[in-house]
Amino acid sequence: MTGAQRATGDAPGADAVPGRRRGRPPRTESGDTRGRILTAAREEFSERGYEKTSVRGIAKAAGVDSALVHHYFGTKEQVFEAAVEVAFAPALKVRDEVLEGPLDGVGERLTRMFFGLWENPATRSPLLAIVRSAVNNEAAAAVFRRLISTQLLRRVAAQLDLPDAELRAELAAAQLVGVAMIRYVIRIEPLATADPEQIVSRVAPVVQGHLTGR
């Protein structure tokens, strides 16, 4: 055992795969390693929250060396940010399509896209992990705000030829996120089990009003 190992309390080969150079994927590493780490990260953040999740725990859940997590992503905050980006990828793919249509229908298109993501079990789980972490931790909240601001709100505001466009976009986002929190996270009835079409029909005009109303 080296002096460094005695200082850190790590035994030789601890938390590492035998014969593997720490921190770098081997040439034969499967191409889905990065995706496996992200999947494990979303599950860990969802079950434990941001503060109780560790890089070591993510690595263990993914079946890799923790140094490999650092190699691909860096810090825990950067792992969380990558997980957020993956969770929002479906929204970003259709974002421009939603925004390029007539402005008088952008409220319904945006609302329908947003709740479509939450109603889909495949995208709901990572979104829940993100929102729960952001609510309880400022570092996670900062990542969430940064992504929402740069990838969605600024794009929405850019479509509005109004002096308070950014405020309007933020109010629309607040309306959508607030309803999602009550329906999917806090689960208050009757909103928690209301028909999605009923929600869209009631929320969309409010979102439209925030964006283009006088």
PDB file of C-alpha atoms in Angstrom, residues 43-133:
ATOM      1  CA  GLU A  43     -32.116   7.247 -10.855  1.00  0.00           C
ATOM      2  CA  GLU A  44     -29.809   8.254  -8.003  1.00  0.00           C
ATOM      3  CA  PHE A  45     -30.890  11.913  -8.112  1.00  0.00           C
ATOM      4  CA  SER A  46     -34.545  10.816  -8.231  1.00  0.00           C
ATOM      5  CA  GLU A  47     -34.297   8.415  -5.290  1.00  0.00           C
ATOM      6  CA  ARG A  48     -31.823  10.297  -3.078  1.00  0.00           C
ATOM      7  CA  GLY A  49     -32.033  13.935  -4.148  1.00  0.00           C
ATOM      8  CA  TYR A  50     -29.081  16.061  -5.154  1.00  0.00           C
ATOM      9  CA  GLU A  51     -27.432  16.432  -1.746  1.00  0.00           C
ATOM     10  CA  LYS A  52     -27.425  12.725  -0.862  1.00  0.00           C
ATOM     11  CA  THR A  53     -26.265  11.596  -4.302  1.00  0.00           C
ATOM     12  CA  SER A  54     -22.521  11.096  -4.762  1.00  0.00           C
ATOM     13  CA  VAL A  55     -20.300  10.422  -7.745  1.00  0.00           C
ATOM     14  CA  ARG A  56     -19.235   7.189  -6.054  1.00  0.00           C
ATOM     15  CA  GLY A  57     -22.876   6.141  -5.691  1.00  0.00           C
ATOM     16  CA  ILE A  58     -23.588   6.940  -9.340  1.00  0.00           C
ATOM     17  CA  ALA A  59     -20.533   4.940 -10.392  1.00  0.00           C
ATOM     18  CA  LYS A  60     -21.601   1.965  -8.296  1.00  0.00           C
ATOM     19  CA  ALA A  61     -25.111   2.032  -9.758  1.00  0.00           C
ATOM     20  CA  ALA A  62     -23.670   2.213 -13.275  1.00  0.00           C
ATOM     21  CA  GLY A  63     -21.150  -0.551 -12.598  1.00  0.00           C
ATOM     22  CA  VAL A  64     -18.106   1.582 -13.399  1.00  0.00           C
ATOM     23  CA  ASP A  65     -15.118   3.111 -11.622  1.00  0.00           C
ATOM     24  CA  SER A  66     -15.943   6.503 -10.081  1.00  0.00           C
ATOM     25  CA  ALA A  67     -12.911   7.956 -11.877  1.00  0.00           C
ATOM     26  CA  LEU A  68     -14.654   7.093 -15.133  1.00  0.00           C
ATOM     27  CA  VAL A  69     -17.596   9.273 -14.116  1.00  0.00           C
ATOM     28  CA  HIS A  70     -15.180  12.156 -13.577  1.00  0.00           C
ATOM     29  CA  HIS A  71     -13.536  11.401 -16.920  1.00  0.00           C
ATOM     30  CA  TYR A  72     -16.812  11.722 -18.818  1.00  0.00           C
ATOM     31  CA  PHE A  73     -18.508  14.488 -16.845  1.00  0.00           C
ATOM     32  CA  GLY A  74     -16.312  16.125 -14.196  1.00  0.00           C
ATOM     33  CA  THR A  75     -18.014  17.177 -10.947  1.00  0.00           C
ATOM     34  CA  LYS A  76     -21.336  16.033  -9.508  1.00  0.00           C
ATOM     35  CA  GLU A  77     -22.892  19.320 -10.642  1.00  0.00           C
ATOM     36  CA  GLN A  78     -21.727  18.629 -14.181  1.00  0.00           C
ATOM     37  CA  VAL A  79     -23.188  15.112 -14.039  1.00  0.00           C
ATOM     38  CA  PHE A  80     -26.484  16.623 -12.914  1.00  0.00           C
ATOM     39  CA  GLU A  81     -26.379  19.187 -15.716  1.00  0.00           C
ATOM     40  CA  ALA A  82     -25.766  16.460 -18.287  1.00  0.00           C
ATOM     41  CA  ALA A  83     -28.698  14.484 -16.873  1.00  0.00           C
ATOM     42  CA  VAL A  84     -30.894  17.596 -17.110  1.00  0.00           C
ATOM     43  CA  GLU A  85     -29.908  18.134 -20.743  1.00  0.00           C
ATOM     44  CA  VAL A  86     -30.739  14.532 -21.614  1.00  0.00           C
ATOM     45  CA  ALA A  87     -34.112  14.787 -19.876  1.00  0.00           C
ATOM     46  CA  PHE A  88     -34.931  17.966 -21.804  1.00  0.00           C
ATOM     47  CA  ALA A  89     -33.663  16.643 -25.138  1.00  0.00           C
ATOM     48  CA  PRO A  90     -37.163  15.676 -26.392  1.00  0.00           C
ATOM     49  CA  ALA A  91     -38.429  19.185 -25.631  1.00  0.00           C
ATOM     50  CA  LEU A  92     -35.478  20.807 -27.362  1.00  0.00           C
ATOM     51  CA  LYS A  93     -36.026  18.691 -30.470  1.00  0.00           C
ATOM     52  CA  VAL A  94     -39.543  20.055 -30.962  1.00  0.00           C
ATOM     53  CA  ARG A  95     -38.894  23.490 -29.447  1.00  0.00           C
ATOM     54  CA  ASP A  96     -38.241  25.286 -32.727  1.00  0.00           C
ATOM     55  CA  GLU A  97     -41.244  23.619 -34.358  1.00  0.00           C
ATOM     56  CA  VAL A  98     -43.403  24.889 -31.511  1.00  0.00           C
ATOM     57  CA  LEU A  99     -42.024  28.416 -31.763  1.00  0.00           C
ATOM     58  CA  GLU A 100     -42.016  28.764 -35.534  1.00  0.00           C
ATOM     59  CA  GLY A 101     -45.793  28.624 -35.905  1.00  0.00           C
ATOM     60  CA  PRO A 102     -48.179  31.603 -35.661  1.00  0.00           C
ATOM     61  CA  LEU A 103     -47.871  33.534 -32.414  1.00  0.00           C
ATOM     62  CA  ASP A 104     -51.597  33.420 -31.777  1.00  0.00           C
ATOM     63  CA  GLY A 105     -51.311  29.670 -31.205  1.00  0.00           C
ATOM     64  CA  VAL A 106     -47.970  29.485 -29.409  1.00  0.00           C
ATOM     65  CA  GLY A 107     -49.621  29.190 -25.992  1.00  0.00           C
ATOM     66  CA  GLU A 108     -51.428  25.984 -26.886  1.00  0.00           C
ATOM     67  CA  ARG A 109     -48.449  24.502 -28.749  1.00  0.00           C
ATOM     68  CA  LEU A 110     -46.102  25.212 -25.853  1.00  0.00           C
ATOM     69  CA  THR A 111     -48.559  23.916 -23.255  1.00  0.00           C
ATOM     70  CA  ARG A 112     -49.288  20.758 -25.230  1.00  0.00           C
ATOM     71  CA  MET A 113     -45.571  20.062 -25.726  1.00  0.00           C
ATOM     72  CA  PHE A 114     -44.813  20.640 -22.035  1.00  0.00           C
ATOM     73  CA  PHE A 115     -47.516  18.377 -20.630  1.00  0.00           C
ATOM     74  CA  GLY A 116     -46.861  15.814 -23.360  1.00  0.00           C
ATOM     75  CA  LEU A 117     -43.403  15.351 -21.832  1.00  0.00           C
ATOM     76  CA  TRP A 118     -44.839  14.940 -18.349  1.00  0.00           C
ATOM     77  CA  GLU A 119     -47.527  12.496 -19.480  1.00  0.00           C
ATOM     78  CA  ASN A 120     -44.960  10.244 -21.175  1.00  0.00           C
ATOM     79  CA  PRO A 121     -43.562   7.776 -18.559  1.00  0.00           C
ATOM     80  CA  ALA A 122     -40.217   7.657 -20.395  1.00  0.00           C
ATOM     81  CA  THR A 123     -39.621  11.389 -19.930  1.00  0.00           C
ATOM     82  CA  ARG A 124     -41.572  11.910 -16.700  1.00  0.00           C
ATOM     83  CA  SER A 125     -39.135   9.965 -14.509  1.00  0.00           C
ATOM     84  CA  PRO A 126     -36.048  12.050 -15.326  1.00  0.00           C
ATOM     85  CA  LEU A 127     -38.089  15.252 -15.090  1.00  0.00           C
ATOM     86  CA  LEU A 128     -39.237  14.280 -11.607  1.00  0.00           C
ATOM     87  CA  ALA A 129     -35.637  13.629 -10.582  1.00  0.00           C
ATOM     88  CA  ILE A 130     -34.588  17.042 -11.829  1.00  0.00           C
ATOM     89  CA  VAL A 131     -37.438  19.006 -10.267  1.00  0.00           C
ATOM     90  CA  ARG A 132     -37.145  17.281  -6.877  1.00  0.00           C
ATOM     91  CA  SER A 133     -33.413  17.949  -6.779  1.00  0.00           C
TER      92      SER A 133
END
